[in-house]
PDB file of C-alpha atoms in Angstrom:
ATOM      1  CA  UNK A   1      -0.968  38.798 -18.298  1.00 56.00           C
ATOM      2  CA  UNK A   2      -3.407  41.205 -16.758  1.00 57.00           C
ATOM      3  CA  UNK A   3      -4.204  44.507 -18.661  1.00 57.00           C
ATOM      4  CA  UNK A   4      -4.895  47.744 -17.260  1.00 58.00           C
ATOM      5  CA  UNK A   5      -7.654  48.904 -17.683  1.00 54.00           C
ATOM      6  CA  UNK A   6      -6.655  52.689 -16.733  1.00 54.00           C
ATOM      7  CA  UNK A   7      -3.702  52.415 -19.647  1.00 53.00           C
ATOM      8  CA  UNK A   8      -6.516  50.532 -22.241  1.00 50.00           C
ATOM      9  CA  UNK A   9      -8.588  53.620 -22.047  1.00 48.00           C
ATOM     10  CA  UNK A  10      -5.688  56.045 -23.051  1.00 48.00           C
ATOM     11  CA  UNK A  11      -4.694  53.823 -25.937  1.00 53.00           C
ATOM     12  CA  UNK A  12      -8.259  54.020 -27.585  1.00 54.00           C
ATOM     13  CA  UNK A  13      -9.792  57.283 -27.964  1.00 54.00           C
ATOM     14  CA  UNK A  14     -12.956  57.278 -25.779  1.00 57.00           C
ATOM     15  CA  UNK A  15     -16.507  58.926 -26.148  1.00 58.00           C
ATOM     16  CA  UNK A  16     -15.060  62.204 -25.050  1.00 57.00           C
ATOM     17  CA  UNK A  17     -11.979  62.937 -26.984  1.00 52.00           C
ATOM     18  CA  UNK A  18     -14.544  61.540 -30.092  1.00 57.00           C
ATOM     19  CA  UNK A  19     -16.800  64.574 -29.149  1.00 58.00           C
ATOM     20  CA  UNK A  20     -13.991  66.802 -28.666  1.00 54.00           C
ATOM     21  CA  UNK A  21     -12.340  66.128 -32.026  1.00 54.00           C
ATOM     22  CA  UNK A  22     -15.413  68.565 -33.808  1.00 58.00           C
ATOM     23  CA  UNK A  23     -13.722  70.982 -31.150  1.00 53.00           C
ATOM     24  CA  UNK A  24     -10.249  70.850 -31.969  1.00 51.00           C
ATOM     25  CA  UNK A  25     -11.249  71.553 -35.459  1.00 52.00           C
ATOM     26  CA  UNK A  26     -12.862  74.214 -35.197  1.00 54.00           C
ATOM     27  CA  UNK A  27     -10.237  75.887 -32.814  1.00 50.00           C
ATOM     28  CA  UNK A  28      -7.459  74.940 -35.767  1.00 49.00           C
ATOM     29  CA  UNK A  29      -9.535  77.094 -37.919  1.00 46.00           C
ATOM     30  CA  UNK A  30     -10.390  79.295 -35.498  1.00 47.00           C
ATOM     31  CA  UNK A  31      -6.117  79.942 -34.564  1.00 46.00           C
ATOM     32  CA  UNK A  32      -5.728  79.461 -38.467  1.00 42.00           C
ATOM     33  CA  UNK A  33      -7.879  82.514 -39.418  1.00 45.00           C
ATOM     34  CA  UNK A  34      -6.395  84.863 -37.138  1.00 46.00           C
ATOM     35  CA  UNK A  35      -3.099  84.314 -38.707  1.00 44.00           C
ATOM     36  CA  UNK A  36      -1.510  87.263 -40.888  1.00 46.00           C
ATOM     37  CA  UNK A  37      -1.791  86.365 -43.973  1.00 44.00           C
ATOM     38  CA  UNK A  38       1.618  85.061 -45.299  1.00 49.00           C
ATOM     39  CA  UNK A  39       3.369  87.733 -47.131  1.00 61.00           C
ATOM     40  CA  UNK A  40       4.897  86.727 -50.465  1.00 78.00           C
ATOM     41  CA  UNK A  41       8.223  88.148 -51.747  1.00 87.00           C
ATOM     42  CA  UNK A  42       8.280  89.161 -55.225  1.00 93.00           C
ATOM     43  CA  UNK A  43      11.634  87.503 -57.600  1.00 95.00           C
ATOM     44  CA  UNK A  44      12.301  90.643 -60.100  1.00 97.00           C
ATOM     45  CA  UNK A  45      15.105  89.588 -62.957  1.00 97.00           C
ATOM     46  CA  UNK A  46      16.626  93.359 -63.486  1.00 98.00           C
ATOM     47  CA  UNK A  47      15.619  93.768 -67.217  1.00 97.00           C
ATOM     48  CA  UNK A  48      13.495  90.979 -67.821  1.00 97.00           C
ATOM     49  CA  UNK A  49      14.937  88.669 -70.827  1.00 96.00           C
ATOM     50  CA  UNK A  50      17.342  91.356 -71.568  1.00 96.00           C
ATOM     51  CA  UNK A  51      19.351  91.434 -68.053  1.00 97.00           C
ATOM     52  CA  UNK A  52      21.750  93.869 -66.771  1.00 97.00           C
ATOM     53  CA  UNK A  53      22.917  94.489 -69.616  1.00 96.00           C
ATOM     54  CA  UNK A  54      24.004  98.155 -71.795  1.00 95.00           C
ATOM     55  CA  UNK A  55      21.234  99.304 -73.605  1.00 92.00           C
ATOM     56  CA  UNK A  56      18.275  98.776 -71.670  1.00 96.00           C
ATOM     57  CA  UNK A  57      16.210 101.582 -70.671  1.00 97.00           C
ATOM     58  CA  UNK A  58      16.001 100.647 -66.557  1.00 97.00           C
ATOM     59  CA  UNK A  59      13.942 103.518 -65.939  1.00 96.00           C
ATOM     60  CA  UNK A  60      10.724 102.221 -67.988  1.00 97.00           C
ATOM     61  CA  UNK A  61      11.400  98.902 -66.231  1.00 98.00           C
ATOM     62  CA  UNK A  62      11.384  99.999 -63.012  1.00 97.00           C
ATOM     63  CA  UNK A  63       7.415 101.795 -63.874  1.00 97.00           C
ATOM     64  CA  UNK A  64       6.591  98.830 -65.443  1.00 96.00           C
ATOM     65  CA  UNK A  65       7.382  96.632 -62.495  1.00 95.00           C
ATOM     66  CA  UNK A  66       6.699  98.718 -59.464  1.00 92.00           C
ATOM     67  CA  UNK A  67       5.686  99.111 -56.200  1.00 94.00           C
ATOM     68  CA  UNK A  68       8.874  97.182 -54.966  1.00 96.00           C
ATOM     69  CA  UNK A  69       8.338  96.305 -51.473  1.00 96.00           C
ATOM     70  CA  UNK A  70      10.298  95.335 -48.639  1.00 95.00           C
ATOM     71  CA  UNK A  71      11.519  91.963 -48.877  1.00 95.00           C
ATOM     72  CA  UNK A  72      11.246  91.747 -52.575  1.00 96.00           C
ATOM     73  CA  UNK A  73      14.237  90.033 -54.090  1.00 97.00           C
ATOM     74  CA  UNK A  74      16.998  91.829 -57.763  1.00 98.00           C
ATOM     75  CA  UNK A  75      18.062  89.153 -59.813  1.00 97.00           C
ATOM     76  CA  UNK A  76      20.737  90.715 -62.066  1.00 98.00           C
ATOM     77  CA  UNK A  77      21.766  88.919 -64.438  1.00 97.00           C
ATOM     78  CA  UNK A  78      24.910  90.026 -66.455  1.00 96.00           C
ATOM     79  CA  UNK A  79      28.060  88.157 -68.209  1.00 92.00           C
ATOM     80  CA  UNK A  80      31.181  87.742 -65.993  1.00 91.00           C
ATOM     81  CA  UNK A  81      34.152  90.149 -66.939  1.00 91.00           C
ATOM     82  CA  UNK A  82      31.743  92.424 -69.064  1.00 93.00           C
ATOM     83  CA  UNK A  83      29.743  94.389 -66.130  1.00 95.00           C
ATOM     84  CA  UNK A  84      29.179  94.482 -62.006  1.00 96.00           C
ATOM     85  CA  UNK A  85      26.724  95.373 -59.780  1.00 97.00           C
ATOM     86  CA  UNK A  86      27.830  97.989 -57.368  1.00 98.00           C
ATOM     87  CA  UNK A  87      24.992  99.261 -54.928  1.00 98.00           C
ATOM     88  CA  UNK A  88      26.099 103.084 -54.162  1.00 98.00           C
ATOM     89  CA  UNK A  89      24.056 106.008 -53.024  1.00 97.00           C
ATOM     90  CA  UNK A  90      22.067 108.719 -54.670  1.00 97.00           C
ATOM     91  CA  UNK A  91      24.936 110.653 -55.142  1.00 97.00           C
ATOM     92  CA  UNK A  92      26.917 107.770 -56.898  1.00 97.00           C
ATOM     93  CA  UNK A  93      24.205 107.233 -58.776  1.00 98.00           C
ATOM     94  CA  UNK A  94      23.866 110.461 -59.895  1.00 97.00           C
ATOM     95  CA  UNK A  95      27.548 111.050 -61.188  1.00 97.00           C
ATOM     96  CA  UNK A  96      27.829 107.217 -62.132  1.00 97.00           C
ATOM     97  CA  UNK A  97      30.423 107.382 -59.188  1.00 97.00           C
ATOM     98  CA  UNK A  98      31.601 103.854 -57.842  1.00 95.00           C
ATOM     99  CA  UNK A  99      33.913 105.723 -55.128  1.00 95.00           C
ATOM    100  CA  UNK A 100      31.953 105.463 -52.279  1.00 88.00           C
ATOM    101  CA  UNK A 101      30.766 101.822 -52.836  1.00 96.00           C
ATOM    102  CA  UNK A 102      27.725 100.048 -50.428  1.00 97.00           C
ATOM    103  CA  UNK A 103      28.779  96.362 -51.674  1.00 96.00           C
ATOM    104  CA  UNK A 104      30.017  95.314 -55.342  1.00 96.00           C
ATOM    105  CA  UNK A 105      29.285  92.522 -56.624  1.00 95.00           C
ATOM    106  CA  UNK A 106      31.132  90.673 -60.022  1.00 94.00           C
ATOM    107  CA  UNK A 107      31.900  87.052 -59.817  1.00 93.00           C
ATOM    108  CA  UNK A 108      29.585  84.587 -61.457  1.00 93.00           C
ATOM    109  CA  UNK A 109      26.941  85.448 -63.976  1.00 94.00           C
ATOM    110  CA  UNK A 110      24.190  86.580 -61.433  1.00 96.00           C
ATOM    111  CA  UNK A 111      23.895  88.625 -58.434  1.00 96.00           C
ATOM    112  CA  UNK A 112      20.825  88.420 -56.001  1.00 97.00           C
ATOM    113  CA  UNK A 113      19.884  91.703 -53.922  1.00 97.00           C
ATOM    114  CA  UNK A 114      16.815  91.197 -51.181  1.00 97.00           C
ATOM    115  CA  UNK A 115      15.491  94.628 -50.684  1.00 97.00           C
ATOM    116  CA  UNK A 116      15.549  94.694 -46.721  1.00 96.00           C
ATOM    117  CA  UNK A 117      14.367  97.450 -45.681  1.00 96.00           C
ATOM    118  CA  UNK A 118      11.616 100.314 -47.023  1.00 96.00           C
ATOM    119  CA  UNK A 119      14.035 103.056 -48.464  1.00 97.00           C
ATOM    120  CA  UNK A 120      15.730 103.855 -51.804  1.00 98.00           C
ATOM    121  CA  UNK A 121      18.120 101.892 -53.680  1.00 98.00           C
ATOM    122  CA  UNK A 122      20.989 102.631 -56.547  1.00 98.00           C
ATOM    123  CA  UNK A 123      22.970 100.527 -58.327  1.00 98.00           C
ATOM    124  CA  UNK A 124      25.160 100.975 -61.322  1.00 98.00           C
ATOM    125  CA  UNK A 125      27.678  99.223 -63.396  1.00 97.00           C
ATOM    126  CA  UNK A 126      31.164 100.453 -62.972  1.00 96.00           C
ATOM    127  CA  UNK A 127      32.935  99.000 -66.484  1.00 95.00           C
ATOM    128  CA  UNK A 128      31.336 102.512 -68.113  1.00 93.00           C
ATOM    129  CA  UNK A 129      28.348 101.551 -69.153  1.00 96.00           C
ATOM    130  CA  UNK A 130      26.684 103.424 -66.125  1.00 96.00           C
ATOM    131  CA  UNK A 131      27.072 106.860 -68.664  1.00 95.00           C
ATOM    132  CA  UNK A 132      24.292 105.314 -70.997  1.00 93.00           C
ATOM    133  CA  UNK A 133      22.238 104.047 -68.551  1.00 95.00           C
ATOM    134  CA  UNK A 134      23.236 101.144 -67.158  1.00 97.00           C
ATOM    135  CA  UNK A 135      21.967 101.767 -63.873  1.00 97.00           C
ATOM    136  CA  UNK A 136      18.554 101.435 -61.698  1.00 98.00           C
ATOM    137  CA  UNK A 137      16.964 103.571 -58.893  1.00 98.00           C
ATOM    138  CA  UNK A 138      14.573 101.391 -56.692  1.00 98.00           C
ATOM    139  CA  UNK A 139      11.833 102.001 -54.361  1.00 97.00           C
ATOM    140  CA  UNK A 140      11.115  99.275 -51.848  1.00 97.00           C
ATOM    141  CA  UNK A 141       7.741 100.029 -49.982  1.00 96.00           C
ATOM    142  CA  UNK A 142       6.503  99.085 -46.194  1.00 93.00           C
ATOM    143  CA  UNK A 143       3.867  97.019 -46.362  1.00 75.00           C
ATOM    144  CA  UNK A 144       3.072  93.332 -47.833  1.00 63.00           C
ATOM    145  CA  UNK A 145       5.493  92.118 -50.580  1.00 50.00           C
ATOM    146  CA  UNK A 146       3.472  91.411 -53.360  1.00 44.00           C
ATOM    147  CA  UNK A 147       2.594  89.257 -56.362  1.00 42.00           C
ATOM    148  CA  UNK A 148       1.457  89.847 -59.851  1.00 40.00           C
ATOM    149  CA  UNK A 149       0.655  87.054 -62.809  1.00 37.00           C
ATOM    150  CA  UNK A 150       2.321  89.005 -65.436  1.00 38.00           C
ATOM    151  CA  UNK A 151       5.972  87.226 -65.707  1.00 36.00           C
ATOM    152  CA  UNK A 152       8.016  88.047 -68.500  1.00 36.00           C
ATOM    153  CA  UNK A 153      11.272  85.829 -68.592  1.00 36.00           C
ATOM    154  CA  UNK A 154      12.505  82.723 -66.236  1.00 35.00           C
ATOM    155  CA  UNK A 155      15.907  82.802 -64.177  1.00 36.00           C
ATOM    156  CA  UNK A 156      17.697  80.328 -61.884  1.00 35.00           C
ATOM    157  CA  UNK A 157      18.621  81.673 -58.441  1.00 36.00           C
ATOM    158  CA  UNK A 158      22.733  81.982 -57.414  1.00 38.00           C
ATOM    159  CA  UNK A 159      23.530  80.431 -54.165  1.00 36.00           C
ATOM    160  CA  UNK A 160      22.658  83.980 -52.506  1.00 41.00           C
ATOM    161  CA  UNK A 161      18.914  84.186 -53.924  1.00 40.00           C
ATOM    162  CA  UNK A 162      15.959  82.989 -52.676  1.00 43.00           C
ATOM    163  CA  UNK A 163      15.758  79.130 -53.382  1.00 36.00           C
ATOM    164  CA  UNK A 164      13.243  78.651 -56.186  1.00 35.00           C
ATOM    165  CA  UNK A 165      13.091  79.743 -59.498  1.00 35.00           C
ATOM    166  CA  UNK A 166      12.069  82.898 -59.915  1.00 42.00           C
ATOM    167  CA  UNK A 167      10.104  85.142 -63.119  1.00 40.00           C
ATOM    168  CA  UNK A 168      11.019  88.442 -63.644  1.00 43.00           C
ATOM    169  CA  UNK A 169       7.931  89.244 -61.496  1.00 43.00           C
ATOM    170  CA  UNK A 170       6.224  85.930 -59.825  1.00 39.00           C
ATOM    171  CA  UNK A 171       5.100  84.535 -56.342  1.00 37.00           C
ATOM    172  CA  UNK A 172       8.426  83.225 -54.403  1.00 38.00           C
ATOM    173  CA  UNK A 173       7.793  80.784 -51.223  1.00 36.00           C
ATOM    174  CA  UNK A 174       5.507  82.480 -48.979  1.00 34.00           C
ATOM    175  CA  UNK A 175       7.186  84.213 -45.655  1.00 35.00           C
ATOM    176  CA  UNK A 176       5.305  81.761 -43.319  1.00 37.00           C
ATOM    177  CA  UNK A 177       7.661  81.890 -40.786  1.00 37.00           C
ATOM    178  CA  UNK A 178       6.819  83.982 -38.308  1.00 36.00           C
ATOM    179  CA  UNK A 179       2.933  82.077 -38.683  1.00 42.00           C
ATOM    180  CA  UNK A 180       4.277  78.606 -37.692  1.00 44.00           C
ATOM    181  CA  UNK A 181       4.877  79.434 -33.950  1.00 48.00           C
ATOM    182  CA  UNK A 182       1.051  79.974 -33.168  1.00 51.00           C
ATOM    183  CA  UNK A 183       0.177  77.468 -35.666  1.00 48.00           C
ATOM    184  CA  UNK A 184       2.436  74.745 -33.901  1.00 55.00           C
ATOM    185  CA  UNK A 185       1.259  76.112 -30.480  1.00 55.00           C
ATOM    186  CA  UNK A 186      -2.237  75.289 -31.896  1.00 53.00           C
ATOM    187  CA  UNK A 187      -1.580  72.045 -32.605  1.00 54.00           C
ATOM    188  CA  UNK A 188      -0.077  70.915 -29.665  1.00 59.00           C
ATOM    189  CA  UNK A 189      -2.663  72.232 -27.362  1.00 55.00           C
ATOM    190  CA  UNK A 190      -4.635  69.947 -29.542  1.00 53.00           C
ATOM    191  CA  UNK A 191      -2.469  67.012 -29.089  1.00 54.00           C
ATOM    192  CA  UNK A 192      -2.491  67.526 -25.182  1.00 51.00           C
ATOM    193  CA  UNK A 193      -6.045  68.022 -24.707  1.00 47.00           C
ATOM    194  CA  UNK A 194      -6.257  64.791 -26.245  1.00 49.00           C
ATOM    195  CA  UNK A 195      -4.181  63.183 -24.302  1.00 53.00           C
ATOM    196  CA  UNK A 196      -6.052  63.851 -21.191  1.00 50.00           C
ATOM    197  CA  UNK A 197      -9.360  62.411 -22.393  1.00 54.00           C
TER     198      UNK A 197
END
């Protein structure tokens, strides 16, 4: 059986797609540099080991934790039948006034709020306990979610929370996303330019 000799040369890569290869790296670091750096969300656990709970003083942990920035995710954590989370506005918040609900939230043992957008937040609990504090005031910031290495307490993630584990303030998986288009584009150039040698 003859071989051709056209279809041998595309099977082994010749002198030119060996000198190219130099090339092709340096353009995937090249594409890879000019990237965005990935953004990371930040997991928060709403009161640390204590959770959203009566008797914690929300206010300190909001300073201690802050900036909150867009995409950022609220873990509350709470025992079923004893409190809620019910996201209201500023004037709800203010009167501990459940009336003129965002969302509500009660089933379960957690409740996991991504903070979507830059603006201000409220939430409160609505068994009562919003009258001695049991309620938070948020800030979420434009700009890069961040990360911090001070982490206080571990939580799982609910079925509505970002997938991994999160700390009350630690790294969650980086919001690559919208990088793997040129990335991918990158790479296949690659692939075809080899191709034709």
């Amino acid at each position: 059986m003859a071989t051709n000799p056209d279809r041998e040369m595309c099977r082994r890569p010749g002198r030119g797609a060996k000198m190219l290869m130099p090339v092709m790296a340096g353009l995937a670091v090249v594409v890879l540099a000019s990237l965005p750096s990935a953004a990371v969300a930040t997991n928060y656990t709403v009161g640390d080991e204590k959770g959203w709970n009566p008797k914690v003083d929300y206010t300190s942990w909001v300073k201690k934790h802050r900036p909150f920035y867009k995409g950022d995710w609220l873990l509350f954590e709470y025992q079923n039948g004893r409190s809620d989370v019910v996201q209201v506005d500023e004037v709800g918040y203010d009167n501990c006034d459940k009336e003129s609900a965002i969302s509500s939230h009660s089933k379960g043992t957690s409740y996991a709020f991504q903070l979507k957008e830059a603006k201000d937040y409220f939430f409160i609990c609505s068994y009562g306990y919003c009258y001695s504090g049991m309620k938070l005031a948020v800030t979420a910031k434009k700009g890069p979610a961040s990360s911090s290495p001070d982490s206080s307490s571990s939580s799982s993630s609910s079925s509505s929370s970002p997938a991994a584990k999160s700390s009350s303030k630690s790294a969650a998986a980086p919001i690559a996303a919208r990088n793997a288009a040129p990335l991918a584009a990158a790479v296949g150039a690659a692939a075809m330019l080899l191709r034709m040698l």
